[in-house]
């Protein structure tokens, strides 16, 4: 007998899993179809940094706040460790200080954050290099999970406790209403959500061509475990992030940071480099990143990116063990100025792409929104109140 699901999700990255969770919470029968034998896309290559502070005011910030709540709720149930909480934004130039002062004094953007002067920042966060430190912004909101474990644990938990069927090694080749063609036979579902990540060449290829999509390739590094007791107080960023995170970048003071970078370190702007540092349970540091745009992404990696990322890390942090133990790149779809794309290629079919580096931070809320929308559509079609 053909099994009919309420929702079929294409893609087993964090965006697909978030939709599966939202639907399972409504009691829907859900299947997740993932092409690879386990997820190896952006969702396992990122920092695992659930970032709230600095997200663009409006939908993105709202989604980050809601997603953070869901991570906090789900992580202990799913056996996902929160590696650290909060964000330390190290301030190393007068221009960045002006941005962060404006940010911290805005009751909406800077809610719950505290600006520390240089002495207080150096005392409070001894892993920061004192030399050149003008102060720091402390945000308590962030969570950090290790994505290599978190995505696998979340998938297993959805299957084991939430009734979600997860089928790995299944490629979806076409979606026609509630019917999906796959290389393992047809699947029938009342609604479909396609979450393909950076795969813009597969499903709905021609439709996606109508958006201003490109791809963003990021360089990442892992440093060897640091000595016992050396712990980051939270995720760490610094001045250059002012240009990349729209919650800061949209403040008028950010133009001066951009101008200084253009004059003094144009290679950072050219390669879209800023610093994020997070720490794994074994003490290893995950640091990055760069942003190289193009579709297809360049097959070759600019060696200057690694040098620049390391230089920012070592200028900012007193890192005892500087040995690089892993390097990788990750790719996400990108639309200039747009954080996420939700499209409706057919009735009860949604195409959902996070078109910025915010999927770990916003996916759970996106999943709730899209599934609520589908529930409303289903109810309208059936002529009943949702
Ligand atoms: C290096 C890097 C660092 C980042 N850091 C952060 C961070 O710290 N915080 C943050 O919030 N965000 C971060 N991001 C962004 C975040 O990782 C992404 O927004 C998010 O992972 C996107 O999730 P996804 O599920 O859409 O894509 P993916 O994780 O790429 O998953 C898509 C899945 O769909 C599957 N698929 C595609 N087509 C088909 C098909 N036809 N049939 C079956 N399966 C299919 C693929 O196999 C893949 O597993 C980072 C991204 C990168 C690359």
PDB file of N, CA and C in Angstrom, residues 311-378:
ATOM      1  N   UNK A 311      45.457  35.594  10.938  1.00  0.00           N
ATOM      2  CA  UNK A 311      46.009  36.838  11.488  1.00  0.00           C
ATOM      3  C   UNK A 311      44.958  37.537  12.353  1.00  0.00           C
ATOM      4  N   UNK A 312      43.694  37.537  11.929  1.00  0.00           N
ATOM      5  CA  UNK A 312      42.657  38.166  12.755  1.00  0.00           C
ATOM      6  C   UNK A 312      42.507  37.415  14.086  1.00  0.00           C
ATOM      7  N   UNK A 313      42.562  36.085  14.009  1.00  0.00           N
ATOM      8  CA  UNK A 313      42.393  35.291  15.238  1.00  0.00           C
ATOM      9  C   UNK A 313      43.528  35.572  16.223  1.00  0.00           C
ATOM     10  N   UNK A 314      44.766  35.628  15.707  1.00  0.00           N
ATOM     11  CA  UNK A 314      45.904  35.772  16.627  1.00  0.00           C
ATOM     12  C   UNK A 314      46.088  37.218  17.098  1.00  0.00           C
ATOM     13  N   UNK A 315      45.549  38.179  16.338  1.00  0.00           N
ATOM     14  CA  UNK A 315      45.538  39.571  16.821  1.00  0.00           C
ATOM     15  C   UNK A 315      44.538  39.738  17.963  1.00  0.00           C
ATOM     16  N   UNK A 316      43.501  38.904  17.940  1.00  0.00           N
ATOM     17  CA  UNK A 316      42.357  39.113  18.842  1.00  0.00           C
ATOM     18  C   UNK A 316      42.434  38.239  20.088  1.00  0.00           C
ATOM     19  N   UNK A 317      42.954  37.024  19.916  1.00  0.00           N
ATOM     20  CA  UNK A 317      42.944  36.035  21.005  1.00  0.00           C
ATOM     21  C   UNK A 317      44.366  35.608  21.345  1.00  0.00           C
ATOM     22  N   UNK A 318      44.607  35.353  22.616  1.00  0.00           N
ATOM     23  CA  UNK A 318      45.880  34.752  23.053  1.00  0.00           C
ATOM     24  C   UNK A 318      45.739  33.249  22.855  1.00  0.00           C
ATOM     25  N   UNK A 319      46.149  32.757  21.710  1.00  0.00           N
ATOM     26  CA  UNK A 319      45.915  31.341  21.389  1.00  0.00           C
ATOM     27  C   UNK A 319      47.197  30.552  21.661  1.00  0.00           C
ATOM     28  N   UNK A 320      47.208  29.680  22.681  1.00  0.00           N
ATOM     29  CA  UNK A 320      48.454  28.949  22.989  1.00  0.00           C
ATOM     30  C   UNK A 320      48.815  27.937  21.905  1.00  0.00           C
ATOM     31  N   UNK A 321      47.830  27.236  21.372  1.00  0.00           N
ATOM     32  CA  UNK A 321      48.127  26.192  20.382  1.00  0.00           C
ATOM     33  C   UNK A 321      47.609  26.640  19.021  1.00  0.00           C
ATOM     34  N   UNK A 322      48.543  27.030  18.154  1.00  0.00           N
ATOM     35  CA  UNK A 322      48.155  27.651  16.882  1.00  0.00           C
ATOM     36  C   UNK A 322      48.143  26.658  15.724  1.00  0.00           C
ATOM     37  N   UNK A 323      48.255  25.393  16.027  1.00  0.00           N
ATOM     38  CA  UNK A 323      48.354  24.390  14.952  1.00  0.00           C
ATOM     39  C   UNK A 323      47.008  24.194  14.261  1.00  0.00           C
ATOM     40  N   UNK A 324      47.031  24.321  12.924  1.00  0.00           N
ATOM     41  CA  UNK A 324      45.810  24.073  12.141  1.00  0.00           C
ATOM     42  C   UNK A 324      45.676  22.569  11.949  1.00  0.00           C
ATOM     43  N   UNK A 325      44.538  22.004  12.332  1.00  0.00           N
ATOM     44  CA  UNK A 325      44.370  20.552  12.183  1.00  0.00           C
ATOM     45  C   UNK A 325      43.359  20.180  11.099  1.00  0.00           C
ATOM     46  N   UNK A 326      42.495  21.122  10.718  1.00  0.00           N
ATOM     47  CA  UNK A 326      41.549  20.835   9.626  1.00  0.00           C
ATOM     48  C   UNK A 326      41.250  22.116   8.857  1.00  0.00           C
ATOM     49  N   UNK A 327      41.000  21.935   7.565  1.00  0.00           N
ATOM     50  CA  UNK A 327      40.561  23.038   6.692  1.00  0.00           C
ATOM     51  C   UNK A 327      39.386  22.524   5.879  1.00  0.00           C
ATOM     52  N   UNK A 328      38.413  23.367   5.629  1.00  0.00           N
ATOM     53  CA  UNK A 328      37.323  22.974   4.740  1.00  0.00           C
ATOM     54  C   UNK A 328      36.637  24.227   4.202  1.00  0.00           C
ATOM     55  N   UNK A 329      35.826  24.011   3.191  1.00  0.00           N
ATOM     56  CA  UNK A 329      34.974  25.104   2.722  1.00  0.00           C
ATOM     57  C   UNK A 329      33.519  24.651   2.805  1.00  0.00           C
ATOM     58  N   UNK A 330      32.636  25.597   2.852  1.00  0.00           N
ATOM     59  CA  UNK A 330      31.200  25.326   2.833  1.00  0.00           C
ATOM     60  C   UNK A 330      30.551  26.318   1.889  1.00  0.00           C
ATOM     61  N   UNK A 331      29.392  25.958   1.386  1.00  0.00           N
ATOM     62  CA  UNK A 331      28.718  26.819   0.401  1.00  0.00           C
ATOM     63  C   UNK A 331      27.256  27.017   0.806  1.00  0.00           C
ATOM     64  N   UNK A 332      26.801  28.248   0.713  1.00  0.00           N
ATOM     65  CA  UNK A 332      25.357  28.484   0.863  1.00  0.00           C
ATOM     66  C   UNK A 332      24.866  29.352  -0.300  1.00  0.00           C
ATOM     67  N   UNK A 333      23.550  29.271  -0.605  1.00  0.00           N
ATOM     68  CA  UNK A 333      23.005  30.132  -1.651  1.00  0.00           C
ATOM     69  C   UNK A 333      22.903  31.557  -1.130  1.00  0.00           C
ATOM     70  N   UNK A 334      23.052  32.516  -2.024  1.00  0.00           N
ATOM     71  CA  UNK A 334      23.056  33.900  -1.567  1.00  0.00           C
ATOM     72  C   UNK A 334      22.272  34.796  -2.525  1.00  0.00           C
ATOM     73  N   UNK A 335      21.496  35.694  -1.953  1.00  0.00           N
ATOM     74  CA  UNK A 335      20.845  36.761  -2.712  1.00  0.00           C
ATOM     75  C   UNK A 335      21.223  38.052  -1.994  1.00  0.00           C
ATOM     76  N   UNK A 336      21.797  39.032  -2.717  1.00  0.00           N
ATOM     77  CA  UNK A 336      22.222  40.263  -2.044  1.00  0.00           C
ATOM     78  C   UNK A 336      21.093  40.886  -1.233  1.00  0.00           C
ATOM     79  N   UNK A 337      21.381  41.141   0.047  1.00  0.00           N
ATOM     80  CA  UNK A 337      20.413  41.846   0.894  1.00  0.00           C
ATOM     81  C   UNK A 337      19.211  41.026   1.323  1.00  0.00           C
ATOM     82  N   UNK A 338      19.178  39.738   0.975  1.00  0.00           N
ATOM     83  CA  UNK A 338      17.999  38.936   1.326  1.00  0.00           C
ATOM     84  C   UNK A 338      18.431  37.770   2.210  1.00  0.00           C
ATOM     85  N   UNK A 339      17.792  37.629   3.347  1.00  0.00           N
ATOM     86  CA  UNK A 339      18.221  36.610   4.314  1.00  0.00           C
ATOM     87  C   UNK A 339      17.643  35.230   4.010  1.00  0.00           C
ATOM     88  N   UNK A 340      16.424  35.201   3.446  1.00  0.00           N
ATOM     89  CA  UNK A 340      15.788  33.905   3.164  1.00  0.00           C
ATOM     90  C   UNK A 340      14.822  34.067   2.004  1.00  0.00           C
ATOM     91  N   UNK A 341      14.602  32.957   1.322  1.00  0.00           N
ATOM     92  CA  UNK A 341      13.700  32.965   0.159  1.00  0.00           C
ATOM     93  C   UNK A 341      12.643  31.888   0.389  1.00  0.00           C
ATOM     94  N   UNK A 342      11.401  32.296   0.399  1.00  0.00           N
ATOM     95  CA  UNK A 342      10.298  31.324   0.507  1.00  0.00           C
ATOM     96  C   UNK A 342       9.449  31.508  -0.739  1.00  0.00           C
ATOM     97  N   UNK A 343       9.346  30.460  -1.529  1.00  0.00           N
ATOM     98  CA  UNK A 343       8.620  30.550  -2.783  1.00  0.00           C
ATOM     99  C   UNK A 343       7.547  29.457  -2.781  1.00  0.00           C
ATOM    100  N   UNK A 344       6.479  29.690  -3.540  1.00  0.00           N
ATOM    101  CA  UNK A 344       5.379  28.709  -3.615  1.00  0.00           C
ATOM    102  C   UNK A 344       5.212  28.291  -5.067  1.00  0.00           C
ATOM    103  N   UNK A 345       5.989  27.308  -5.522  1.00  0.00           N
ATOM    104  CA  UNK A 345       5.887  26.914  -6.921  1.00  0.00           C
ATOM    105  C   UNK A 345       4.585  26.190  -7.264  1.00  0.00           C
ATOM    106  N   UNK A 346       3.820  25.797  -6.281  1.00  0.00           N
ATOM    107  CA  UNK A 346       2.539  25.142  -6.549  1.00  0.00           C
ATOM    108  C   UNK A 346       1.732  25.108  -5.272  1.00  0.00           C
ATOM    109  N   UNK A 347       0.452  24.718  -5.363  1.00  0.00           N
ATOM    110  CA  UNK A 347      -0.356  24.626  -4.145  1.00  0.00           C
ATOM    111  C   UNK A 347       0.274  23.615  -3.185  1.00  0.00           C
ATOM    112  N   UNK A 348       0.400  23.998  -1.936  1.00  0.00           N
ATOM    113  CA  UNK A 348       0.966  23.133  -0.890  1.00  0.00           C
ATOM    114  C   UNK A 348       2.394  22.679  -1.195  1.00  0.00           C
ATOM    115  N   UNK A 349       3.116  23.463  -2.006  1.00  0.00           N
ATOM    116  CA  UNK A 349       4.543  23.193  -2.250  1.00  0.00           C
ATOM    117  C   UNK A 349       5.311  24.471  -1.926  1.00  0.00           C
ATOM    118  N   UNK A 350       6.351  24.330  -1.132  1.00  0.00           N
ATOM    119  CA  UNK A 350       7.178  25.485  -0.789  1.00  0.00           C
ATOM    120  C   UNK A 350       8.643  25.156  -1.049  1.00  0.00           C
ATOM    121  N   UNK A 351       9.333  26.179  -1.501  1.00  0.00           N
ATOM    122  CA  UNK A 351      10.766  26.100  -1.758  1.00  0.00           C
ATOM    123  C   UNK A 351      11.392  27.056  -0.755  1.00  0.00           C
ATOM    124  N   UNK A 352      12.250  26.539   0.129  1.00  0.00           N
ATOM    125  CA  UNK A 352      12.766  27.380   1.214  1.00  0.00           C
ATOM    126  C   UNK A 352      14.295  27.346   1.217  1.00  0.00           C
ATOM    127  N   UNK A 353      14.892  28.498   0.992  1.00  0.00           N
ATOM    128  CA  UNK A 353      16.354  28.611   1.004  1.00  0.00           C
ATOM    129  C   UNK A 353      16.753  29.724   1.964  1.00  0.00           C
ATOM    130  N   UNK A 354      17.705  29.460   2.817  1.00  0.00           N
ATOM    131  CA  UNK A 354      18.290  30.540   3.607  1.00  0.00           C
ATOM    132  C   UNK A 354      19.409  31.114   2.739  1.00  0.00           C
ATOM    133  N   UNK A 355      19.235  32.367   2.317  1.00  0.00           N
ATOM    134  CA  UNK A 355      20.137  32.954   1.324  1.00  0.00           C
ATOM    135  C   UNK A 355      21.164  33.879   1.978  1.00  0.00           C
ATOM    136  N   UNK A 356      21.644  33.473   3.128  1.00  0.00           N
ATOM    137  CA  UNK A 356      22.642  34.231   3.891  1.00  0.00           C
ATOM    138  C   UNK A 356      23.246  33.233   4.874  1.00  0.00           C
ATOM    139  N   UNK A 357      24.228  33.681   5.642  1.00  0.00           N
ATOM    140  CA  UNK A 357      24.880  32.762   6.587  1.00  0.00           C
ATOM    141  C   UNK A 357      24.152  32.682   7.911  1.00  0.00           C
ATOM    142  N   UNK A 358      22.838  32.486   7.867  1.00  0.00           N
ATOM    143  CA  UNK A 358      22.059  32.546   9.110  1.00  0.00           C
ATOM    144  C   UNK A 358      21.173  31.316   9.358  1.00  0.00           C
ATOM    145  N   UNK A 359      21.402  30.243   8.614  1.00  0.00           N
ATOM    146  CA  UNK A 359      20.484  29.110   8.718  1.00  0.00           C
ATOM    147  C   UNK A 359      20.451  28.449  10.085  1.00  0.00           C
ATOM    148  N   UNK A 360      21.611  28.316  10.747  1.00  0.00           N
ATOM    149  CA  UNK A 360      21.598  27.692  12.078  1.00  0.00           C
ATOM    150  C   UNK A 360      20.845  28.581  13.061  1.00  0.00           C
ATOM    151  N   UNK A 361      20.839  29.880  12.783  1.00  0.00           N
ATOM    152  CA  UNK A 361      20.250  30.849  13.708  1.00  0.00           C
ATOM    153  C   UNK A 361      18.768  31.085  13.471  1.00  0.00           C
ATOM    154  N   UNK A 362      18.270  30.777  12.271  1.00  0.00           N
ATOM    155  CA  UNK A 362      16.890  31.178  11.957  1.00  0.00           C
ATOM    156  C   UNK A 362      15.986  30.042  11.475  1.00  0.00           C
ATOM    157  N   UNK A 363      16.567  28.859  11.179  1.00  0.00           N
ATOM    158  CA  UNK A 363      15.801  27.804  10.499  1.00  0.00           C
ATOM    159  C   UNK A 363      14.576  27.344  11.294  1.00  0.00           C
ATOM    160  N   UNK A 364      14.705  27.205  12.606  1.00  0.00           N
ATOM    161  CA  UNK A 364      13.568  26.678  13.367  1.00  0.00           C
ATOM    162  C   UNK A 364      12.348  27.595  13.239  1.00  0.00           C
ATOM    163  N   UNK A 365      12.581  28.901  13.289  1.00  0.00           N
ATOM    164  CA  UNK A 365      11.453  29.838  13.165  1.00  0.00           C
ATOM    165  C   UNK A 365      10.895  29.820  11.750  1.00  0.00           C
ATOM    166  N   UNK A 366      11.789  29.737  10.755  1.00  0.00           N
ATOM    167  CA  UNK A 366      11.324  29.645   9.369  1.00  0.00           C
ATOM    168  C   UNK A 366      10.424  28.420   9.197  1.00  0.00           C
ATOM    169  N   UNK A 367      10.873  27.298   9.752  1.00  0.00           N
ATOM    170  CA  UNK A 367      10.094  26.064   9.657  1.00  0.00           C
ATOM    171  C   UNK A 367       8.709  26.251  10.251  1.00  0.00           C
ATOM    172  N   UNK A 368       8.632  26.896  11.398  1.00  0.00           N
ATOM    173  CA  UNK A 368       7.320  27.132  12.026  1.00  0.00           C
ATOM    174  C   UNK A 368       6.423  27.983  11.122  1.00  0.00           C
ATOM    175  N   UNK A 369       7.025  29.026  10.553  1.00  0.00           N
ATOM    176  CA  UNK A 369       6.227  29.938   9.715  1.00  0.00           C
ATOM    177  C   UNK A 369       5.693  29.224   8.479  1.00  0.00           C
ATOM    178  N   UNK A 370       6.578  28.473   7.813  1.00  0.00           N
ATOM    179  CA  UNK A 370       6.178  27.832   6.559  1.00  0.00           C
ATOM    180  C   UNK A 370       5.141  26.737   6.832  1.00  0.00           C
ATOM    181  N   UNK A 371       5.342  25.985   7.893  1.00  0.00           N
ATOM    182  CA  UNK A 371       4.393  24.908   8.198  1.00  0.00           C
ATOM    183  C   UNK A 371       3.046  25.507   8.624  1.00  0.00           C
ATOM    184  N   UNK A 372       3.054  26.623   9.346  1.00  0.00           N
ATOM    185  CA  UNK A 372       1.793  27.281   9.717  1.00  0.00           C
ATOM    186  C   UNK A 372       1.060  27.741   8.460  1.00  0.00           C
ATOM    187  N   UNK A 373       1.803  28.258   7.522  1.00  0.00           N
ATOM    188  CA  UNK A 373       1.227  28.711   6.255  1.00  0.00           C
ATOM    189  C   UNK A 373       0.609  27.516   5.501  1.00  0.00           C
ATOM    190  N   UNK A 374       1.338  26.406   5.454  1.00  0.00           N
ATOM    191  CA  UNK A 374       0.822  25.214   4.774  1.00  0.00           C
ATOM    192  C   UNK A 374      -0.410  24.662   5.484  1.00  0.00           C
ATOM    193  N   UNK A 375      -0.402  24.735   6.804  1.00  0.00           N
ATOM    194  CA  UNK A 375      -1.554  24.244   7.572  1.00  0.00           C
ATOM    195  C   UNK A 375      -2.788  25.068   7.225  1.00  0.00           C
ATOM    196  N   UNK A 376      -2.590  26.395   7.111  1.00  0.00           N
ATOM    197  CA  UNK A 376      -3.698  27.265   6.745  1.00  0.00           C
ATOM    198  C   UNK A 376      -4.211  26.928   5.350  1.00  0.00           C
ATOM    199  N   UNK A 377      -3.267  26.675   4.436  1.00  0.00           N
ATOM    200  CA  UNK A 377      -3.659  26.354   3.056  1.00  0.00           C
ATOM    201  C   UNK A 377      -4.435  25.041   3.014  1.00  0.00           C
ATOM    202  N   UNK A 378      -3.935  24.077   3.785  1.00  0.00           N
ATOM    203  CA  UNK A 378      -4.608  22.774   3.841  1.00  0.00           C
ATOM    204  C   UNK A 378      -6.036  22.923   4.366  1.00  0.00           C
TER     205      UNK A 378
END
